Short mmCIF file of C-alpha atoms (C1' of nucleotides) in Angstrom, two decimals:
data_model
loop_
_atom_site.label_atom_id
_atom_site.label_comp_id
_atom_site.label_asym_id
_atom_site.label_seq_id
_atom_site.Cartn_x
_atom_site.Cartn_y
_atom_site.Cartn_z
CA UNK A 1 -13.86 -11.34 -4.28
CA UNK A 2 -12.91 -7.90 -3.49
CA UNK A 3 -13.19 -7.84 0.07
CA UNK A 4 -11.35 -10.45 1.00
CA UNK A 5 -8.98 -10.52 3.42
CA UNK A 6 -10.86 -7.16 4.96
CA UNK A 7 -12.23 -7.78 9.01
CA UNK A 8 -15.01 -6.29 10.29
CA UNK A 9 -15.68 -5.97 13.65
CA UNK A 10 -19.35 -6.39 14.92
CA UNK A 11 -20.58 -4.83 18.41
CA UNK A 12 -24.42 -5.35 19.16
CA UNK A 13 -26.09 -6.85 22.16
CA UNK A 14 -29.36 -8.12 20.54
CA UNK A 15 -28.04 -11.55 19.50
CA UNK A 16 -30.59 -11.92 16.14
CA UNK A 17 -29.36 -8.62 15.04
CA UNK A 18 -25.72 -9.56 15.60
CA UNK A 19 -26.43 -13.11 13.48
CA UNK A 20 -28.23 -11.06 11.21
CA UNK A 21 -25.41 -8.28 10.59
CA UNK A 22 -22.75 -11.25 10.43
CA UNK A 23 -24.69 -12.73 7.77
CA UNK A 24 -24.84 -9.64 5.60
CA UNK A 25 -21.29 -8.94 5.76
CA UNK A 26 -19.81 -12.15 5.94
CA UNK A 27 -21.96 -12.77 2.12
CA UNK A 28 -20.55 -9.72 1.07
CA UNK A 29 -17.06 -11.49 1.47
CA UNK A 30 -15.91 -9.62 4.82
CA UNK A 31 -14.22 -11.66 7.20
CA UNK A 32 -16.50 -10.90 10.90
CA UNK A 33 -15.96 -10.59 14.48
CA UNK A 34 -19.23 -10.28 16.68
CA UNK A 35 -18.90 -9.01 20.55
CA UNK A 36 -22.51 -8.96 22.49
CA UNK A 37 -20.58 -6.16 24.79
CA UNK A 38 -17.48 -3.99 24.26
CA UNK A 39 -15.49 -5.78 26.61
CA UNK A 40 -12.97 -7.81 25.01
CA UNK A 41 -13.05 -5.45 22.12
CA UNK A 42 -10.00 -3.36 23.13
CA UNK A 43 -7.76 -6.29 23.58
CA UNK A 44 -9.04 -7.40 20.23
CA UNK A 45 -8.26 -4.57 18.32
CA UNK A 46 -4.77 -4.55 19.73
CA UNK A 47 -3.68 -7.76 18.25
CA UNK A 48 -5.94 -8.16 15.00
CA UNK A 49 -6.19 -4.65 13.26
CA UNK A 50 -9.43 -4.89 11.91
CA UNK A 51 -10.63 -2.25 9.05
CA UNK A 52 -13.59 -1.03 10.17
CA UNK A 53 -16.33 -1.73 13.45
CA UNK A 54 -20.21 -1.58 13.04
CA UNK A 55 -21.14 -0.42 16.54
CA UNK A 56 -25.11 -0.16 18.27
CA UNK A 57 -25.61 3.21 19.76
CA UNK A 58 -26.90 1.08 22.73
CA UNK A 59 -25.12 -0.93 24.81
CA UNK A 60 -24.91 -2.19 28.29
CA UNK A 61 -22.79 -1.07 30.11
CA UNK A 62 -20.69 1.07 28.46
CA UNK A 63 -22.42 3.01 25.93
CA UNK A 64 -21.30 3.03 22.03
CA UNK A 65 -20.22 6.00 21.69
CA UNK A 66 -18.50 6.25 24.88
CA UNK A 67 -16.80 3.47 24.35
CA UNK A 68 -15.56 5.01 20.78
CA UNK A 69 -14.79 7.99 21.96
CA UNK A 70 -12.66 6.46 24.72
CA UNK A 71 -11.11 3.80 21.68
CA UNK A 72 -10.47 7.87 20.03
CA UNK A 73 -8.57 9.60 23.12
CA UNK A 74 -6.38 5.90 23.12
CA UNK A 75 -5.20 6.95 19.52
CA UNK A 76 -7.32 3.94 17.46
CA UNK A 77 -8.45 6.03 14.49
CA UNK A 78 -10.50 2.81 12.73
CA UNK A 79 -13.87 3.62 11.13
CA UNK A 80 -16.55 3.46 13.05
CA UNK A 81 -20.44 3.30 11.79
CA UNK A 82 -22.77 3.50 14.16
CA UNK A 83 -26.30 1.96 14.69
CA UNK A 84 -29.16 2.85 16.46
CA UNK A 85 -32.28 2.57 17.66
CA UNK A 86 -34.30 5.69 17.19
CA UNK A 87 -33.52 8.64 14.94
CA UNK A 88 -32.95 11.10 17.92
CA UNK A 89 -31.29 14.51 17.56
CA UNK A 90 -29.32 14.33 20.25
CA UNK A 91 -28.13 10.38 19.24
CA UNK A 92 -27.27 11.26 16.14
CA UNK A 93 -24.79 14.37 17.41
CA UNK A 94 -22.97 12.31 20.25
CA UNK A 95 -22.38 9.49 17.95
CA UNK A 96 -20.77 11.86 15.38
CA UNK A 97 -18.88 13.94 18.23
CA UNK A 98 -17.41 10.95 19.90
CA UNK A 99 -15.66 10.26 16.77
CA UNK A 100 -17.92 7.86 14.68
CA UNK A 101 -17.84 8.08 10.89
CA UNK A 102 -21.51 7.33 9.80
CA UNK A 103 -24.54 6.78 11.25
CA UNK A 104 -27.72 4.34 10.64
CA UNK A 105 -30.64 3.75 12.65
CA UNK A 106 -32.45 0.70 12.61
CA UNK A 107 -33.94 -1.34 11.53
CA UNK A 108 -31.32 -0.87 8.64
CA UNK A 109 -31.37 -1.85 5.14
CA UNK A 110 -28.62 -4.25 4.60
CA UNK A 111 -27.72 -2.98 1.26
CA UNK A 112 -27.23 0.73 2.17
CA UNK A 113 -25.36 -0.67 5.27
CA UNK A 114 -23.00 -2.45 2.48
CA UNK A 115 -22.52 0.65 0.38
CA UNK A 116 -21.83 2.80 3.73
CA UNK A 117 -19.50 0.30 4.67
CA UNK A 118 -17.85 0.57 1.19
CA UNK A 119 -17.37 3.96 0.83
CA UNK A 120 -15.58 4.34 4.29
CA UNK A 121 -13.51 1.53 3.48
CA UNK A 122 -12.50 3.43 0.49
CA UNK A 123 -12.16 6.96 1.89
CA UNK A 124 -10.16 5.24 4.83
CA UNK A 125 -7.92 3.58 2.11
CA UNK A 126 -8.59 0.21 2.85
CA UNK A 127 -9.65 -1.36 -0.23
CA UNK A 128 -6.13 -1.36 -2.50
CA UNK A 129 -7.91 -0.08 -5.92
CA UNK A 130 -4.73 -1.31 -7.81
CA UNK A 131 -5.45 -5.07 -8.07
CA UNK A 132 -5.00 -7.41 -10.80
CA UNK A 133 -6.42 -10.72 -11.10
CA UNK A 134 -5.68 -14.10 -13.36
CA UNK A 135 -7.29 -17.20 -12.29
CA UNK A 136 -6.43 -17.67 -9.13
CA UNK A 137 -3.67 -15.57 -8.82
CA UNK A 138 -4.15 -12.01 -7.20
CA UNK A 139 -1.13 -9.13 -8.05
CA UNK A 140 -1.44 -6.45 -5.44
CA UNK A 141 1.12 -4.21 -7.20
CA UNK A 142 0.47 -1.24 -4.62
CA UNK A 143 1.72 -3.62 -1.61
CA UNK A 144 4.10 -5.47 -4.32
CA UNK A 145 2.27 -9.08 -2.97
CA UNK A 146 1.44 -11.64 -4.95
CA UNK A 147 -1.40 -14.34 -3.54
CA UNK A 148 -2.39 -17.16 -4.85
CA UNK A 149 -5.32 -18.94 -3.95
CA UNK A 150 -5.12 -16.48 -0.91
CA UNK A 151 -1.80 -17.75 0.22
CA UNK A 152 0.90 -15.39 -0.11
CA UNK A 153 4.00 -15.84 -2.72
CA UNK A 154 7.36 -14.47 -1.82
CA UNK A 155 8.52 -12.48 -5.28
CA UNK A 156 11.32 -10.84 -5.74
CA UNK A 157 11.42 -7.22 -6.97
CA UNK A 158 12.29 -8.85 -10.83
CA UNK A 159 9.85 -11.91 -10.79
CA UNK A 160 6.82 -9.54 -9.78
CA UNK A 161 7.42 -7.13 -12.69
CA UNK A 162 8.11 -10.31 -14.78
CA UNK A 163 4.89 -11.67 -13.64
CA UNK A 164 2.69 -8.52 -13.96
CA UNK A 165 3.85 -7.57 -17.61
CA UNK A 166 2.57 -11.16 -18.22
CA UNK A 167 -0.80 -10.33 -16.10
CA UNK A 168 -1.01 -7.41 -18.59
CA UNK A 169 -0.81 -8.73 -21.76
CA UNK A 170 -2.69 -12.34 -21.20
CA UNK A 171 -2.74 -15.48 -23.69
CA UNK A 172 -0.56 -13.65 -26.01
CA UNK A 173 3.03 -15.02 -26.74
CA UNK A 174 6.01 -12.46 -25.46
CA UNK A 175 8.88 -12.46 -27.33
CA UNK A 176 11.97 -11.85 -25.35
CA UNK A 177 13.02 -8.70 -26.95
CA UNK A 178 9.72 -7.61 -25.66
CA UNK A 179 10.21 -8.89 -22.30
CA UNK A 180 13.85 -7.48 -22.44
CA UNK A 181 12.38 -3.85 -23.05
CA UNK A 182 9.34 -4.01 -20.68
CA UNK A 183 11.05 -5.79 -17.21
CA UNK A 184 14.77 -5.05 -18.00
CA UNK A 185 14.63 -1.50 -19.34
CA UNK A 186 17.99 0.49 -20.26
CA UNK A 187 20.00 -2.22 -19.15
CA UNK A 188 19.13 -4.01 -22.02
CA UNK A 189 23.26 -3.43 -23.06
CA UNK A 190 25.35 -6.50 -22.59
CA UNK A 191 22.46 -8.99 -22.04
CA UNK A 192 23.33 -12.63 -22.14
CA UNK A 193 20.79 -14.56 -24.07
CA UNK A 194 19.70 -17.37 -21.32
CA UNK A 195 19.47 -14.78 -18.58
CA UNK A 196 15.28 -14.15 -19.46
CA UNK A 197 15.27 -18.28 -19.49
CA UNK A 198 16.82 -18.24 -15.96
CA UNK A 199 14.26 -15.72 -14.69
CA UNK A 200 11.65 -17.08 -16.35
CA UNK A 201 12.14 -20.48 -14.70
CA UNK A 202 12.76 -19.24 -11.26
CA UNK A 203 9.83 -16.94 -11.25
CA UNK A 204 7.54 -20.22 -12.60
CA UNK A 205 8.80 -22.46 -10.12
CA UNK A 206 7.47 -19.99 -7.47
CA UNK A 207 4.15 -19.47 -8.77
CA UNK A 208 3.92 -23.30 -9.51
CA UNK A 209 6.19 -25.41 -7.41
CA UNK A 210 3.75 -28.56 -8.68
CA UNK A 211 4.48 -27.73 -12.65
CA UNK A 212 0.67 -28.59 -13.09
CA UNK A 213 -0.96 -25.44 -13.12
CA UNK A 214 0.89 -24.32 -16.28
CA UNK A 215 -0.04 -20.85 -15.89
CA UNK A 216 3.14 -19.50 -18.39
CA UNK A 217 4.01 -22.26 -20.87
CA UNK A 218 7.35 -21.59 -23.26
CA UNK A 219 6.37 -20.71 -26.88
CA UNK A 220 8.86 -22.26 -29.10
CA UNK A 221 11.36 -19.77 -30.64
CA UNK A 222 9.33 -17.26 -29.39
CA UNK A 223 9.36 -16.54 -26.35
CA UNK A 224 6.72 -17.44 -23.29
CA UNK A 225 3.23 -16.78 -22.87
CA UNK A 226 0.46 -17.07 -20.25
CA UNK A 227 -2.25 -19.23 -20.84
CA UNK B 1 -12.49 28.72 15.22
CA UNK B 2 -11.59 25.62 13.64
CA UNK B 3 -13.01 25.30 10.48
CA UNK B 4 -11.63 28.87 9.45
CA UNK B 5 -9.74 27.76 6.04
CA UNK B 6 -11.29 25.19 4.92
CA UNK B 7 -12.94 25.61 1.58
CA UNK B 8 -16.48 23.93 0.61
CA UNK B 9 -17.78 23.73 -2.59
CA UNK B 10 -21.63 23.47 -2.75
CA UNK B 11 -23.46 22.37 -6.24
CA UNK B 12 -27.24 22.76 -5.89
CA UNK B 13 -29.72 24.18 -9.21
CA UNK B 14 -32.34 25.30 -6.52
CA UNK B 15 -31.09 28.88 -5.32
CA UNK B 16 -33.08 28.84 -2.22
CA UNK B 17 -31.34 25.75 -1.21
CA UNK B 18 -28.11 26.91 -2.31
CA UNK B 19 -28.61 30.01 -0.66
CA UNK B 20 -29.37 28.16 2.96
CA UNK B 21 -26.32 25.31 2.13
CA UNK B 22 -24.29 28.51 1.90
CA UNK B 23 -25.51 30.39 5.21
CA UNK B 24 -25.34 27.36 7.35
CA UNK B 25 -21.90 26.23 6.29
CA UNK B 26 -20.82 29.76 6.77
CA UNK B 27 -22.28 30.42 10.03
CA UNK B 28 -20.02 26.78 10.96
CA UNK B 29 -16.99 28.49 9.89
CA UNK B 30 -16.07 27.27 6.49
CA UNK B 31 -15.52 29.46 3.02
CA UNK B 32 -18.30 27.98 0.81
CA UNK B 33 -18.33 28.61 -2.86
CA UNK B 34 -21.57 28.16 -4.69
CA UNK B 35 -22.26 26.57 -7.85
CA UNK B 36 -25.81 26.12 -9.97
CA UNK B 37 -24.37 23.70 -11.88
CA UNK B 38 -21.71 21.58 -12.79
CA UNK B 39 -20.12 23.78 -15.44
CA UNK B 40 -17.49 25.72 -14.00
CA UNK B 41 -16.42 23.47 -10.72
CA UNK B 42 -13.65 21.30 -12.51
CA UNK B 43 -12.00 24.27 -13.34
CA UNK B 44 -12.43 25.88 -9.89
CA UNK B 45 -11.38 22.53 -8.45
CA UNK B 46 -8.10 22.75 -10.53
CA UNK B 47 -7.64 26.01 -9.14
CA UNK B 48 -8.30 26.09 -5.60
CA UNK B 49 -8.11 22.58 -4.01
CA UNK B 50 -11.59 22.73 -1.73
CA UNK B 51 -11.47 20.21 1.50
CA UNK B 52 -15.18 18.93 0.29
CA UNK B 53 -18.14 19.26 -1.75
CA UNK B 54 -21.67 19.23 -1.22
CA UNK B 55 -23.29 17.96 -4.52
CA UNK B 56 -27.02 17.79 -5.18
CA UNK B 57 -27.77 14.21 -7.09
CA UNK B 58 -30.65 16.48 -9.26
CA UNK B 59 -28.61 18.14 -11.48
CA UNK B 60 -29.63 20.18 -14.65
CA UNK B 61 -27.97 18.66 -17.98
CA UNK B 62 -25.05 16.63 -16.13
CA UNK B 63 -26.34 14.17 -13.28
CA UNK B 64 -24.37 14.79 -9.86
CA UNK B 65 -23.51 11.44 -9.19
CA UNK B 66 -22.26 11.41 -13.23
CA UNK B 67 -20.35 14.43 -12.72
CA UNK B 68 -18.35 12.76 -9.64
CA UNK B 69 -17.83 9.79 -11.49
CA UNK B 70 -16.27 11.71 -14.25
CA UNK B 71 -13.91 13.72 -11.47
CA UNK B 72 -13.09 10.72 -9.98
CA UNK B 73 -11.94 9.21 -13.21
CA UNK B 74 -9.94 12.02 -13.38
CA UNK B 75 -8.10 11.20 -10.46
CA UNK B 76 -9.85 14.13 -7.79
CA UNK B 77 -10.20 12.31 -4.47
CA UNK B 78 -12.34 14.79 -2.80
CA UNK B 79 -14.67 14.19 -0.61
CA UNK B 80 -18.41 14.03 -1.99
CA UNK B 81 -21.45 14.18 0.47
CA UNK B 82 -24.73 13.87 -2.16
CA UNK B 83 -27.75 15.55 -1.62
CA UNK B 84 -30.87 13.89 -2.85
CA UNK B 85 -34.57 14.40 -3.28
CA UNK B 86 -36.04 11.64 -2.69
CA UNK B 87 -34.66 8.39 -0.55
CA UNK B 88 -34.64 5.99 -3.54
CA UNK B 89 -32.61 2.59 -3.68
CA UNK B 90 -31.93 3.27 -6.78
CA UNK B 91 -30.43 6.67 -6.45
CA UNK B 92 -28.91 5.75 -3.00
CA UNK B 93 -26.53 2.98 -5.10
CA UNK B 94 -25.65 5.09 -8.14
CA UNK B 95 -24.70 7.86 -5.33
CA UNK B 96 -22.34 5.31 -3.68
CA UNK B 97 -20.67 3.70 -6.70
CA UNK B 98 -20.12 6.69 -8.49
CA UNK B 99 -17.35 7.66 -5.96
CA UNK B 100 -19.65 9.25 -2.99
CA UNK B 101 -18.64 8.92 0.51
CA UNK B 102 -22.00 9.83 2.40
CA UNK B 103 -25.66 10.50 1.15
CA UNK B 104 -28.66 12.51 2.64
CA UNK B 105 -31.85 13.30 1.90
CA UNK B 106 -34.01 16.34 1.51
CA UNK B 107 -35.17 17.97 3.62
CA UNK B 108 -32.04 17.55 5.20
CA UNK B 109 -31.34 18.91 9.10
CA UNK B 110 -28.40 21.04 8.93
CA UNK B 111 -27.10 19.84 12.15
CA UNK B 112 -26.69 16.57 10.74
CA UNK B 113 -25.17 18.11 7.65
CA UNK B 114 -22.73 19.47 9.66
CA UNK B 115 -21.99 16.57 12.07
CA UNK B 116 -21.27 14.77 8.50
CA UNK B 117 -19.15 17.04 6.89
CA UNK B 118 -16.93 17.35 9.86
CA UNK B 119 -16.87 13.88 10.36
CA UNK B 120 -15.93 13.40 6.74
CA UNK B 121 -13.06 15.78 7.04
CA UNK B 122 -11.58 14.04 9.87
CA UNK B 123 -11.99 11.01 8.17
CA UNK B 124 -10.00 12.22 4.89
CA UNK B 125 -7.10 13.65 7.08
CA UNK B 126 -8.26 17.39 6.89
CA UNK B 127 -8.30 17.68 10.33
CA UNK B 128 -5.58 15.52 12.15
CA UNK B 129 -5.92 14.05 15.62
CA UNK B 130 -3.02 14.48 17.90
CA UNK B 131 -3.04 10.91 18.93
CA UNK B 132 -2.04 8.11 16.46
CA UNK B 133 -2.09 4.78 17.83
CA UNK B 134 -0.28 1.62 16.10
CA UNK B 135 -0.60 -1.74 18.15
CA UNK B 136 1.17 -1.03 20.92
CA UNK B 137 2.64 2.16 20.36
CA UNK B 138 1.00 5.49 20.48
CA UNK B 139 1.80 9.00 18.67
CA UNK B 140 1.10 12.36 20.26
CA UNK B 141 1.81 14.69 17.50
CA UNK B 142 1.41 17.54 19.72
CA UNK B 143 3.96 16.83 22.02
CA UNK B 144 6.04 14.93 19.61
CA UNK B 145 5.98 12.02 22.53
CA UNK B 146 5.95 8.37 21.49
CA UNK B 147 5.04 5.74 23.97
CA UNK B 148 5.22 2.27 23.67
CA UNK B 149 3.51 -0.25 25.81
CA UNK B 150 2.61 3.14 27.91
CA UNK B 151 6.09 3.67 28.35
CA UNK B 152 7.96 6.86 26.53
CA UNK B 153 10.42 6.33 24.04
CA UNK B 154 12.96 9.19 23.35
CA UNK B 155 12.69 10.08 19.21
CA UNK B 156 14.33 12.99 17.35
CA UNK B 157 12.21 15.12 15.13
CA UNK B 158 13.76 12.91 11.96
CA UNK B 159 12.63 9.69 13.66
CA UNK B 160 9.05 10.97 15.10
CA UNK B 161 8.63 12.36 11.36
CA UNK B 162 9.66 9.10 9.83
CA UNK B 163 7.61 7.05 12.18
CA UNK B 164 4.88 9.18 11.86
CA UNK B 165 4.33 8.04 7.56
CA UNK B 166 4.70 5.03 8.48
CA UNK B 167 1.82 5.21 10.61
CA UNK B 168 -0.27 6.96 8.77
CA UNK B 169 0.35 4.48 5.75
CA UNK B 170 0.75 0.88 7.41
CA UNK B 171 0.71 -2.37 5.67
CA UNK B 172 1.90 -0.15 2.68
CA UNK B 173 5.95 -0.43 1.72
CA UNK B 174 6.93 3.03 1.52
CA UNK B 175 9.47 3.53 -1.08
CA UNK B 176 12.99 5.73 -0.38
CA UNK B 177 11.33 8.46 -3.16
CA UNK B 178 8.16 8.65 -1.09
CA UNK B 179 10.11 8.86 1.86
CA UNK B 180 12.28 11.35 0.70
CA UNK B 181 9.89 13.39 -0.46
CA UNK B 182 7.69 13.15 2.60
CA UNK B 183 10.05 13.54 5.87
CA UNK B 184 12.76 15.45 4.23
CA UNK B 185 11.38 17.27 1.61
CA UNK B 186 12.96 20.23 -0.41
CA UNK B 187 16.19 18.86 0.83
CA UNK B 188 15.92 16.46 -1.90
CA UNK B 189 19.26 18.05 -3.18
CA UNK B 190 22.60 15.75 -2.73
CA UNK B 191 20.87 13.03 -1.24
CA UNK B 192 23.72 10.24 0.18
CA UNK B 193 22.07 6.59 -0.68
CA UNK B 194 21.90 5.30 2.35
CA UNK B 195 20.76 7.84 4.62
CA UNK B 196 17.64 6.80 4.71
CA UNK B 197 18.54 2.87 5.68
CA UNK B 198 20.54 4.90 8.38
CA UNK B 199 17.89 6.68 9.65
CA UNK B 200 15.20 3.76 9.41
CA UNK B 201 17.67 1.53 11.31
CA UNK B 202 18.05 4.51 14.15
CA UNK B 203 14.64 4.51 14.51
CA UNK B 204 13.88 0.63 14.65
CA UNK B 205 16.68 0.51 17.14
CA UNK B 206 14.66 3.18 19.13
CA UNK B 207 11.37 1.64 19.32
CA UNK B 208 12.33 -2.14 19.17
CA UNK B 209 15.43 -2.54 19.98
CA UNK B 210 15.34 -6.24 20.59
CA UNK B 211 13.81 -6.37 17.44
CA UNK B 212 11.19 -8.79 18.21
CA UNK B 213 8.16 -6.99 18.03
CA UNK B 214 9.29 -6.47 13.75
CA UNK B 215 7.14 -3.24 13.33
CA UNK B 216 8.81 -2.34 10.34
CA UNK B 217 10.51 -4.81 7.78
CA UNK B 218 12.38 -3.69 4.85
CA UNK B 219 10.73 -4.81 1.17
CA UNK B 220 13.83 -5.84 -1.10
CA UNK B 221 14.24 -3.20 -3.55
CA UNK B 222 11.57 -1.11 -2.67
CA UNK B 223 11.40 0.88 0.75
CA UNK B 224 10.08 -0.45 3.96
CA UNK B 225 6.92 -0.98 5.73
CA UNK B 226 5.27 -1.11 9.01
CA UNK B 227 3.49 -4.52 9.14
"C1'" DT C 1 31.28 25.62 23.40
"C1'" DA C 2 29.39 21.23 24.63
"C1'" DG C 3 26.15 18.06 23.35
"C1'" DT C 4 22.90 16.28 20.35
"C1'" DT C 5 21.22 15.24 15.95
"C1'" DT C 6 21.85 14.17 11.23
"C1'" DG C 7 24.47 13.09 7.01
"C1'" DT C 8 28.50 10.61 4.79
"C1'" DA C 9 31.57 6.94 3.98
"C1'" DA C 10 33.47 2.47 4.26
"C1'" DC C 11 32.70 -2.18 4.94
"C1'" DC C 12 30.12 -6.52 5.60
"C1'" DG C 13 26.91 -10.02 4.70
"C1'" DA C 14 22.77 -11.52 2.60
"C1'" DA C 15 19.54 -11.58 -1.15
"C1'" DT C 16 19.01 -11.14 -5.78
"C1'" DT C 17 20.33 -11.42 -10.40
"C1'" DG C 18 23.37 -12.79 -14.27
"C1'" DT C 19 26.55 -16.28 -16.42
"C1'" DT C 20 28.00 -20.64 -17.60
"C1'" DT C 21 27.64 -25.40 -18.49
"C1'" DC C 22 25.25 -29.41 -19.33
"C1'" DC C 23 21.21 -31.81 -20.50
"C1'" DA C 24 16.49 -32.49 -22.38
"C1'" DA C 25 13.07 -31.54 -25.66
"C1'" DG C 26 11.46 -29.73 -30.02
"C1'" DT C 27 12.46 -28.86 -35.04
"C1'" DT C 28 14.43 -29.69 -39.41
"C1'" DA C 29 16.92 -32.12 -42.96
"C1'" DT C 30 18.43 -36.21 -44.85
"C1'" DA D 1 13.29 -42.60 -38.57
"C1'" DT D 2 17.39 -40.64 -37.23
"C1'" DA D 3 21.03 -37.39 -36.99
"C1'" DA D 4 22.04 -32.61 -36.77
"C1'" DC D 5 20.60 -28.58 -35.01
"C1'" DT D 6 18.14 -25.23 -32.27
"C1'" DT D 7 15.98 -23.84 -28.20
"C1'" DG D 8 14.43 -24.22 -23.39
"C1'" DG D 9 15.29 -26.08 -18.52
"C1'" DA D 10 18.22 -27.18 -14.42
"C1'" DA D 11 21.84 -26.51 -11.47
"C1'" DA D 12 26.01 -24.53 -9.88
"C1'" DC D 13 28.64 -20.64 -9.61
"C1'" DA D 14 29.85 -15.62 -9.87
"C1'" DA D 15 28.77 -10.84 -9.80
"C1'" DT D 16 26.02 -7.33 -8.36
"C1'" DT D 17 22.84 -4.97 -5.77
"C1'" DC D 18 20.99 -3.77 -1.61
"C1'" DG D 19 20.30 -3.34 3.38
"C1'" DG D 20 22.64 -3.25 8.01
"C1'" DT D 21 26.39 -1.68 10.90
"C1'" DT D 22 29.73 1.22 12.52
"C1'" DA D 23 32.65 5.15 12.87
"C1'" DC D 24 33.21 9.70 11.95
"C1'" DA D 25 32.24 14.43 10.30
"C1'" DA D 26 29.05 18.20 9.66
"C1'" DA D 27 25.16 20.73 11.17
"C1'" DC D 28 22.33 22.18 14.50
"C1'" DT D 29 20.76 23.47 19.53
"C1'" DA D 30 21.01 24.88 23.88
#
DNA sequence: TAGTTTGTAACCGAATTGTTTCCAAGTTAT
DNA sequence: ATAACTTGGAAACAATTCGGTTACAAACTA
């Protein structure tokens, strides 16, 4: 799922919208913080680094967009879509001016709340467009981070390239010369013959410590392949 | 005034509208160049580098939300706010996935226009705040002033510069070309390898010089990265 | 000119990558 | 089926690359 791994922050006061918003976002694969008030939100924000807040116009105490716009004069520069009651001219311009991205008023539909959320994520350069996926295995080749099953794999600069040629070019056997040309490049001069082996076995023992996921399996005289 | 220089493109068939897109975005400030259709903009686009388009979703022979999808597969990132007709779900999704960042309906208020375009500029880095906050530390770009924990650290222009990307790309390893090419420039010329470990390790002496708080970790072989 | 900032160079240590050797497993020939 | 042969895997070792550190020189500022 695309957006995992992206946190959400959630600030309403009207607990059955809250569940209801948390609901929403946490189906759409977002990972979600609620707060009935923005009072803890600050020191939140200072240890988690969330992606984006959904914020009600209307809060006790301190108002939204007050509360934004102070977040703004601090220096925090996440996106912020804002929610609110009533469709009032004068809402709608201090929730802009006090720094907030988008606006919605309620009641909301969910699924233009989704593709709001989506697009700011995306103009905000959250969502890393350059992902490639096999099985269970997720190549993030912008932030050069392999995860699999979510967990993160220490790769070296070598084994990553190694590993996304093979993402590339699935279930088909790579012969070494190919290999040799794609991962190794120019230096292909003076190339001992068990050097690809070497790599090859150090960069599937990382993947699969176990041996039993068998994600590359050796093609005889050929060369390897990914199943 | 502080939208002098920045460029709008506006594509709307209706010349009335067109007409009134153009008047109220010049009365704001901004150059606006009108287009009836689709036909000419890539070209202008190539050409000029606009800060943001207005694009009607009711197009005459290519669809608005097509034509953005085709731009974006082209690799433009520009900002898109659509303009629509009617409030359908239907055209509220294609809007969004074709590459859209925000959505309104006619008749629209041209306050809120406004308020959305200049919130959408901010948001894509046209206009810059002068604060920049990263966990604990904060960036005044005005005053070229750093603090940390509310507490000023002394940088040189080099290190505020350098800091500075990494800010403004976190989580991201920044590679030395990037680098290069970002905080130094022109002065690409005779480049000595390790000037830039030199300068990153001045600077993380500067603002953690315990080296505890691990804002920035190198990434073997590739650059370095604020966590 | 004095003082600061920035680039260069040399060196060190750590991480990565390549080489070698030996062994195991697959393939082929007898 | 078994021996000879070929190829891949494992482990230890060596070489290389790369980042960190320091000292020093050049460039820049006040």
């Amino acid at each position: 799922m695309q957006n995992q791994d992206i946190e959400i922050v959630v600030i309403e006061d009207e607990e059955d919208i809250l569940e209801l918003l948390e609901y929403h976002l946490s189906k759409a694969g977002y990972s979600v913080t609620g707060f009935l008030s923005t009072e803890h939100v600050e020191r939140f924000l200072e240890e988690e680094n969330p992606a984006l807040m959904v914020v009600d116009r209307n809060l006790p105490g301190v108002e939204g967009s007050e509360f934004v716009a102070y977040l703004r004069d601090e220096g925090y520069d996440i996106p912020v879509i804002f929610l609110t009651a009533m469709d009032q001219g004068k809402d709608l311009e201090e929730g802009f001016t006090s720094g907030g991205d988008d606006y919605m008023t309620k009641p909301f539909n969910p699924k233009e709340l989704l593709l709001r959320i989506d697009a700011l994520l995306r103009r905000s350069g959250v969502r890393k467009s350059d992902r490639v996926k096999y099985r269970d295995m997720v190549l993030d080749t912008k932030q050069h981070l392999l995860t699999i099953e979510g967990n993160p794999v220490e790769l070296t600069n070598l084994e990553f390239r190694l590993l996304y040629t093979f993402v590339k070019n699935p279930h088909q056997p790579l012969d070494r010369d190919f290999l040799r040309d794609e991962v190794w490049g120019d230096d292909s001069a003076s190339f001992h013959d068990k050097t690809i082996n070497v790599a090859m076995n150090r960069l599937k023992k990382k993947i699969d410590p176990s041996g039993e996921k068998e994600y590359i399996v050796p093609v005889w005289g050929v060369g390897y392949k990914l199943v």
